[in-house]
Structures are given as structure tokens and as C-alpha cells.
PDB file of N, CA and C in Angstrom:
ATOM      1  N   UNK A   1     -12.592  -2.587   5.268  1.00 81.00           N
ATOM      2  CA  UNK A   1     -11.213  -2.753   4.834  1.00 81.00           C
ATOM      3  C   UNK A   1     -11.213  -3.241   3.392  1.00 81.00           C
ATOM      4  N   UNK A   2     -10.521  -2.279   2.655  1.00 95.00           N
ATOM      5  CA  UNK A   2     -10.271  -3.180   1.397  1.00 95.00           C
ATOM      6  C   UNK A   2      -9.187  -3.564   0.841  1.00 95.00           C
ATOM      7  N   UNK A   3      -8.424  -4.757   0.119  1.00 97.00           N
ATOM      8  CA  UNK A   3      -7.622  -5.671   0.141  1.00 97.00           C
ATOM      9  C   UNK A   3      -7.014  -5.018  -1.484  1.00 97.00           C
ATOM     10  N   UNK A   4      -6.087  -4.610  -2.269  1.00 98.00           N
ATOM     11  CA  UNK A   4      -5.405  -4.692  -3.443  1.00 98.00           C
ATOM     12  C   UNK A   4      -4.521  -5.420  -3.383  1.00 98.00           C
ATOM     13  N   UNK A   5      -4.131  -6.391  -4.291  1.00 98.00           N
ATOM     14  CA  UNK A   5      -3.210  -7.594  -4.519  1.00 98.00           C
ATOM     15  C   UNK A   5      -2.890  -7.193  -5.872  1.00 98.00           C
ATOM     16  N   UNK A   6      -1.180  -6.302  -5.437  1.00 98.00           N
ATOM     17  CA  UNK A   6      -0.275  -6.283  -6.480  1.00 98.00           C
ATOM     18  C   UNK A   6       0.398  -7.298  -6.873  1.00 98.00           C
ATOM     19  N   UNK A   7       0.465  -8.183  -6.431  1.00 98.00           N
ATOM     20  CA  UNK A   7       1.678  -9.391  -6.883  1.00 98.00           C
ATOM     21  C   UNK A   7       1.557  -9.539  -8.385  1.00 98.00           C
ATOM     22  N   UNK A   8       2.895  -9.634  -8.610  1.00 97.00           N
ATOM     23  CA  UNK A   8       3.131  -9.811 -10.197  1.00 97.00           C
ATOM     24  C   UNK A   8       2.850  -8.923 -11.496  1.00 97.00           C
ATOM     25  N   UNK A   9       2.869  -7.497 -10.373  1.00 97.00           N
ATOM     26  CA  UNK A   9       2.823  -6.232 -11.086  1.00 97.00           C
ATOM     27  C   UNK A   9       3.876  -5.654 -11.343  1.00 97.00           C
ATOM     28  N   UNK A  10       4.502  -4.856 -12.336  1.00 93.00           N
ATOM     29  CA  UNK A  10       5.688  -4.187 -12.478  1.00 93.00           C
ATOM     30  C   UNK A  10       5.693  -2.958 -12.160  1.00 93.00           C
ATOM     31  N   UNK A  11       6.422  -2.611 -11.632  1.00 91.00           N
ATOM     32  CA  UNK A  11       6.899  -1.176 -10.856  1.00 91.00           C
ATOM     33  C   UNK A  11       6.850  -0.615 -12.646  1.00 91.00           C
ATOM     34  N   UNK A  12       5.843   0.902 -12.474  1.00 94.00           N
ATOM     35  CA  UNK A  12       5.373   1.394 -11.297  1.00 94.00           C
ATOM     36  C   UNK A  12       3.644   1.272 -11.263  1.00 94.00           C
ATOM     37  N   UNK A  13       3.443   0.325 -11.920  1.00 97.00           N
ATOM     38  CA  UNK A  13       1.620  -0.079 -11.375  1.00 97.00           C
ATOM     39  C   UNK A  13       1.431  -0.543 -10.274  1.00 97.00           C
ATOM     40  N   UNK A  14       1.902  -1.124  -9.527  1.00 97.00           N
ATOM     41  CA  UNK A  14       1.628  -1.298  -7.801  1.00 97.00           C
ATOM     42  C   UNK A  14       1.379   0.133  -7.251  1.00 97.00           C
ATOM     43  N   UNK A  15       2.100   1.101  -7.280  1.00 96.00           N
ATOM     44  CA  UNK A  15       2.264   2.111  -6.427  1.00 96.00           C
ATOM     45  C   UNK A  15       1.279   3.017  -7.544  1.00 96.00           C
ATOM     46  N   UNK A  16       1.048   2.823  -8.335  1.00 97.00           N
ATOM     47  CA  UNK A  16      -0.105   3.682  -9.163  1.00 97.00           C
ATOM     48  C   UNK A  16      -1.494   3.006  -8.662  1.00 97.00           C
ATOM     49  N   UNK A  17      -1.859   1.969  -8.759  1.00 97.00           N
ATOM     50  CA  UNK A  17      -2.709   1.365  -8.121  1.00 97.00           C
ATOM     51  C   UNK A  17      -3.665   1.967  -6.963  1.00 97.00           C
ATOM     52  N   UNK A  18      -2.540   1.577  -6.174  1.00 98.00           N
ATOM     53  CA  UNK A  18      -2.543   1.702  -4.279  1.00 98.00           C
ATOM     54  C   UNK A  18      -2.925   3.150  -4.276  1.00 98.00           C
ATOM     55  N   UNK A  19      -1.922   4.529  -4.956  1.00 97.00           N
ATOM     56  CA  UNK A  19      -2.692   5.603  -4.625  1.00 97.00           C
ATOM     57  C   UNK A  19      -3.989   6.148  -5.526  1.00 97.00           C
ATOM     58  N   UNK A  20      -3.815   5.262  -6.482  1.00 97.00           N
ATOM     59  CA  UNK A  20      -5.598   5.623  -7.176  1.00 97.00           C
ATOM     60  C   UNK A  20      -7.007   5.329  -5.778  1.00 97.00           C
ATOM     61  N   UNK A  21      -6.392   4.312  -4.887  1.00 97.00           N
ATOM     62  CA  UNK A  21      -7.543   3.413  -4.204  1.00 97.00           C
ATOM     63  C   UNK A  21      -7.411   4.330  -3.167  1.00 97.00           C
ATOM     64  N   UNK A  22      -6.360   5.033  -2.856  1.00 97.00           N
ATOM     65  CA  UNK A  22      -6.575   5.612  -1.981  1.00 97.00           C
ATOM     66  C   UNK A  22      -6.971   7.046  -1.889  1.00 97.00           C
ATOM     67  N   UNK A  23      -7.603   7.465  -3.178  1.00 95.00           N
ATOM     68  CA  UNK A  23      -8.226   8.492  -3.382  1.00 95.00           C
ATOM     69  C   UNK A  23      -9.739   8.216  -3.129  1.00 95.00           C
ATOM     70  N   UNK A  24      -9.759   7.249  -3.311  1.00 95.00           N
ATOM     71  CA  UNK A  24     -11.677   6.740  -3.032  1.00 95.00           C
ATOM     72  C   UNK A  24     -11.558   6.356  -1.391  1.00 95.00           C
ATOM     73  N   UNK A  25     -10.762   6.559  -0.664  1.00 93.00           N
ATOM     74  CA  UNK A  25     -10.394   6.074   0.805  1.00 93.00           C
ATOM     75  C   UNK A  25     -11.745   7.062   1.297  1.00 93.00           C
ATOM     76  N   UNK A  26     -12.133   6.425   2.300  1.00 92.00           N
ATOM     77  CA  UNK A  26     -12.590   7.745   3.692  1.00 92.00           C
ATOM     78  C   UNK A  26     -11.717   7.705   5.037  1.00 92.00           C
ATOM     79  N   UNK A  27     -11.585   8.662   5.395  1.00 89.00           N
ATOM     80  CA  UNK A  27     -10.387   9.214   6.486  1.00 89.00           C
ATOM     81  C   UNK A  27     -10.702   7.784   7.915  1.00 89.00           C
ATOM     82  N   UNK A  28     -11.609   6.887   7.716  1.00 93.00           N
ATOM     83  CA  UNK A  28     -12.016   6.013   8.759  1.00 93.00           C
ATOM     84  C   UNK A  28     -11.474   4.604   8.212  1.00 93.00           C
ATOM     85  N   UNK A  29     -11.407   4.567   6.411  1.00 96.00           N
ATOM     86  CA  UNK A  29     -11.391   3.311   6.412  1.00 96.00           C
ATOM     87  C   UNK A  29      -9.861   2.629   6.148  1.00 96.00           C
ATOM     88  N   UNK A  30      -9.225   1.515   6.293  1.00 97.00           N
ATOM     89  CA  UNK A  30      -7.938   1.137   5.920  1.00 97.00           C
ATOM     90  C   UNK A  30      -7.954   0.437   4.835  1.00 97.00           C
ATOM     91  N   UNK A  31      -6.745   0.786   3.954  1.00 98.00           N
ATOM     92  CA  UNK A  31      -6.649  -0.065   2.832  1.00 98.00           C
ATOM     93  C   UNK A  31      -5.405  -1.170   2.629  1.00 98.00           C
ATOM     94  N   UNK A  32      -5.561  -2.484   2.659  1.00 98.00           N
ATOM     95  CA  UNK A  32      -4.249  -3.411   2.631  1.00 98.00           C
ATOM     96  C   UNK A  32      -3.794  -3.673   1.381  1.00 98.00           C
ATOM     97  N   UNK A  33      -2.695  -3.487   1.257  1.00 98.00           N
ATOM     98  CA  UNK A  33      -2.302  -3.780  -0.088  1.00 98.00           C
ATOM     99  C   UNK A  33      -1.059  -4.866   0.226  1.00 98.00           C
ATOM    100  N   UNK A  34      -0.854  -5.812  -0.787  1.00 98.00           N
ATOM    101  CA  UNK A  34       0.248  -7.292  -0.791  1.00 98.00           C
ATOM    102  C   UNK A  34       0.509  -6.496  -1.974  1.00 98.00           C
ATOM    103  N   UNK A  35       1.984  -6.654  -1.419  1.00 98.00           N
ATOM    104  CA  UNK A  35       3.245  -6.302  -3.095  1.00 98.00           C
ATOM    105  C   UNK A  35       4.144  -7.651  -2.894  1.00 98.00           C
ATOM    106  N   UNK A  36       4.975  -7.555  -4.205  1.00 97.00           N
ATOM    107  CA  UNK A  36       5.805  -9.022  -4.507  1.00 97.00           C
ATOM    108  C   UNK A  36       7.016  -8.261  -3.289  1.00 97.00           C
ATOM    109  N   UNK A  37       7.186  -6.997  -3.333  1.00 95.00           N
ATOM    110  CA  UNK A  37       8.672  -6.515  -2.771  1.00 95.00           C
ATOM    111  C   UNK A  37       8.149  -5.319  -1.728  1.00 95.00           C
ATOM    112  N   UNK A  38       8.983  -4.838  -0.568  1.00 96.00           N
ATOM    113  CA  UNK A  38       8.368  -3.885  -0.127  1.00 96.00           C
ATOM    114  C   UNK A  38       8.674  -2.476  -0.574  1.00 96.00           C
ATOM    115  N   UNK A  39       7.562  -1.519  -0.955  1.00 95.00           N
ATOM    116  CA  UNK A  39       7.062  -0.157  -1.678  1.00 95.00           C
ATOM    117  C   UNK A  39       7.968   0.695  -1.154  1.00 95.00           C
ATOM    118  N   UNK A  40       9.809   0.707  -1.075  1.00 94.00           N
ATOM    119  CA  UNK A  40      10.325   1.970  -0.688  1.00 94.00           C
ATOM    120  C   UNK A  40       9.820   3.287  -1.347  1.00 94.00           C
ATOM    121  N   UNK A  41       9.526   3.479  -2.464  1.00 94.00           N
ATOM    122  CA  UNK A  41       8.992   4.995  -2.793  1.00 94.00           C
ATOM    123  C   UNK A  41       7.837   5.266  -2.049  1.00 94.00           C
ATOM    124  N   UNK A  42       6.850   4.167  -2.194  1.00 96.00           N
ATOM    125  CA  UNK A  42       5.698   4.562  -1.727  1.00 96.00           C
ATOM    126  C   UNK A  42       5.435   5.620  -0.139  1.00 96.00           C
ATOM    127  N   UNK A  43       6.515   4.637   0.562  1.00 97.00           N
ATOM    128  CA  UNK A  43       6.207   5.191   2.100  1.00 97.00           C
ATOM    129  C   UNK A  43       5.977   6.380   1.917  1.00 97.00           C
ATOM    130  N   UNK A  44       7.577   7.087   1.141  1.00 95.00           N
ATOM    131  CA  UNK A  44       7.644   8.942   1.497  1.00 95.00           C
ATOM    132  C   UNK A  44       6.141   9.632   0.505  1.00 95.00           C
ATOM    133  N   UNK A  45       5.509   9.062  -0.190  1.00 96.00           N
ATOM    134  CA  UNK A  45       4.250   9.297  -0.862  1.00 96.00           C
ATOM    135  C   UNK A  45       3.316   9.519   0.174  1.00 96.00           C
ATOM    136  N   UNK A  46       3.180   8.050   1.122  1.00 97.00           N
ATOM    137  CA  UNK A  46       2.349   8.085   2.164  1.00 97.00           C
ATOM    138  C   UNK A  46       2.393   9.244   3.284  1.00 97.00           C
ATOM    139  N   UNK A  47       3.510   9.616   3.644  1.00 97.00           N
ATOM    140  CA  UNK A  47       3.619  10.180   4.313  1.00 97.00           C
ATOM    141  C   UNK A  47       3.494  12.198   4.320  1.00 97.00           C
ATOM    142  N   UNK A  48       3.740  12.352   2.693  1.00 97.00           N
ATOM    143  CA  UNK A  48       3.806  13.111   2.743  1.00 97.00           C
ATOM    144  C   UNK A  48       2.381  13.423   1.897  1.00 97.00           C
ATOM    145  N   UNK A  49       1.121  12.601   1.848  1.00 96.00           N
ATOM    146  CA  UNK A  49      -0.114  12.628   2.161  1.00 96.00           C
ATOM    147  C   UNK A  49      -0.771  12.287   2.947  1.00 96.00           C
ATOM    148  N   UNK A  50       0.028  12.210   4.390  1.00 96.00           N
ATOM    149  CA  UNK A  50      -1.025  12.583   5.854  1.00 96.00           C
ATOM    150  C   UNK A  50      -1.197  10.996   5.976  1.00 96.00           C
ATOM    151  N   UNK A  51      -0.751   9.950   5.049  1.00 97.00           N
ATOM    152  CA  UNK A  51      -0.840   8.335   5.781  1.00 97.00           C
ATOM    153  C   UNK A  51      -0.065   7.864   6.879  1.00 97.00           C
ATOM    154  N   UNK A  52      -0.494   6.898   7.311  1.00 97.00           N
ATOM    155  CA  UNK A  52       0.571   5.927   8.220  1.00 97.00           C
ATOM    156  C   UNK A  52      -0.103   4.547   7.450  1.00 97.00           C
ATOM    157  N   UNK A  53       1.271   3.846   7.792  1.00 98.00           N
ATOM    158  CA  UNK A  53       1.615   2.622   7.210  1.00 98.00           C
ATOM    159  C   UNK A  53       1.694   1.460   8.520  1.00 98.00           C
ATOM    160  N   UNK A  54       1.517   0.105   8.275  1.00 98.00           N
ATOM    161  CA  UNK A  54       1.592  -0.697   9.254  1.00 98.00           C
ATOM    162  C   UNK A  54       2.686  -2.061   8.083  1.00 98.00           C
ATOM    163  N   UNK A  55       3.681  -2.191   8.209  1.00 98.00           N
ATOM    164  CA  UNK A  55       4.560  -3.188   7.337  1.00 98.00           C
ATOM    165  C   UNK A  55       4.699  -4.739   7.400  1.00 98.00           C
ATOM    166  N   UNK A  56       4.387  -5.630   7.015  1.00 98.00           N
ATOM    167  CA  UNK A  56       4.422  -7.012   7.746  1.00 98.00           C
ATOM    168  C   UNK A  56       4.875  -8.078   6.427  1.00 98.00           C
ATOM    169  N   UNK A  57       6.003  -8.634   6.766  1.00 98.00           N
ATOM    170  CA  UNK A  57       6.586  -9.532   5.460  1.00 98.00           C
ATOM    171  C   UNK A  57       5.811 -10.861   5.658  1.00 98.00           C
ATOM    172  N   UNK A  58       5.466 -11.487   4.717  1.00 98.00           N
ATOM    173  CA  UNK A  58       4.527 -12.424   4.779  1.00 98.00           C
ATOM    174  C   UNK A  58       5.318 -13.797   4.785  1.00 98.00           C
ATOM    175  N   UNK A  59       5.080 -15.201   4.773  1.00 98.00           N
ATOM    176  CA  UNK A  59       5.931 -16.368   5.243  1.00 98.00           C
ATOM    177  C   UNK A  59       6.369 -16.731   3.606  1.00 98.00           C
ATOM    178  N   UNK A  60       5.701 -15.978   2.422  1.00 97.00           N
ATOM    179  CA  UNK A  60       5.977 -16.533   1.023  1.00 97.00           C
ATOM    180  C   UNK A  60       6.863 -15.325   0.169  1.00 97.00           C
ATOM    181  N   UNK A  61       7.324 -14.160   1.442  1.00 97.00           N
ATOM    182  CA  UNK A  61       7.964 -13.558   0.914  1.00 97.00           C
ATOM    183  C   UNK A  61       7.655 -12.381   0.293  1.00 97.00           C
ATOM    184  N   UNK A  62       6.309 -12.142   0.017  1.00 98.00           N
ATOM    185  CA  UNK A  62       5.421 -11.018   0.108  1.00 98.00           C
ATOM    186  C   UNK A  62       5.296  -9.857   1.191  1.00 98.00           C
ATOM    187  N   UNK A  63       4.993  -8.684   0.548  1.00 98.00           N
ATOM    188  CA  UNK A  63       4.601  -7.544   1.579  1.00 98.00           C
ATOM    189  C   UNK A  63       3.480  -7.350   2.045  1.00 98.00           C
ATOM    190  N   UNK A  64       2.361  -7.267   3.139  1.00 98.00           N
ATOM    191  CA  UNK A  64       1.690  -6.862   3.747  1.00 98.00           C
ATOM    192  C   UNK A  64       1.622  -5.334   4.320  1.00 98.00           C
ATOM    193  N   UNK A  65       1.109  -4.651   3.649  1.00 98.00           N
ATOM    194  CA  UNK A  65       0.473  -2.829   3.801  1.00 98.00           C
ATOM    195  C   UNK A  65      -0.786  -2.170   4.118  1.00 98.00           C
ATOM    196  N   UNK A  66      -0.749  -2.188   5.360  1.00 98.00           N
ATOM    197  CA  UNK A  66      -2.113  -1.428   6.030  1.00 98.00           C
ATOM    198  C   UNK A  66      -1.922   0.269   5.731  1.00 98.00           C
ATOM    199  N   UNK A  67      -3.097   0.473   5.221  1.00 98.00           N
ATOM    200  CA  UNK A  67      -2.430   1.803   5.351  1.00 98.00           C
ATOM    201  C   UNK A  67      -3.726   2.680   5.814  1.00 98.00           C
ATOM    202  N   UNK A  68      -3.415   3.648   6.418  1.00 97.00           N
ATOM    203  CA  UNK A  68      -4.678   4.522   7.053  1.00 97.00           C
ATOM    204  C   UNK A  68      -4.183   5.564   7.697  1.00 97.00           C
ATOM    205  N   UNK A  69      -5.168   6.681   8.074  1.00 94.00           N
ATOM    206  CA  UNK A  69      -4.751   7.867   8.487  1.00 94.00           C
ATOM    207  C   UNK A  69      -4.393   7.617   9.888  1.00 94.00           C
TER     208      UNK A  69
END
């Protein structure tokens, strides 16, 4: 599993980020990414490259993003 920590990135380097990392992905492994806000563009990105997403708001107000095939 590997971890990207966008916090305190400006849209749109979070979501440039996340799909650079997920070009080095293998179809087995998951990648988590923490954003300051949650990635509405991103999802339809994810999705309409064969991802699924797992969403979880964190207790400091942060996003939590599993993402994997």
C-alpha cells in the first residue's frame, strides 16, 4: 500500500499527483491518498479508468482515499 499526502496542496496538484501514482500502480496494489477536501472531479476520473474508490472523512477534517481496482 502506498500512502500520498496532499494536504495543503492547491487544486489541481492533488488530483495530478494521485493519477501520476497511479500510473506506476499494479492492478493488485492500493493506493491511499489524504486530501484537505474531498476529490469531486477525481471520482468520475477514477471511474472512468476502471478504479474503485473507498471514501472516509477523517476526525481533523481531512479526506481518506483508498483507491484500487
Amino acid at each position: 500500500m502506498k500512502i500520498l499526502d496532499n494536504r495543503g496542496l492547491e487544486p489541481p496538484q492533488p488530483m495530478m499527483r494521485t493519477l501520476n501514482a497511479l500510473t506506476k500502480m499494479k492492478d493488485d496494489e492500493v493506493l491511499t491518498i489524504i486530501n484537505d477536501r474531498r476529490p469531486m472531479f477525481l471520482y468520475e476520473q477514477l471511474e472512468e479508468l476502471g478504479y474503485k474508490q473507498r471514501t472516509e472523512q477523517q476526525s481533523d477534517g481531512s479526506f481518506k482515499i483508498e483507491i484500487f481496482r
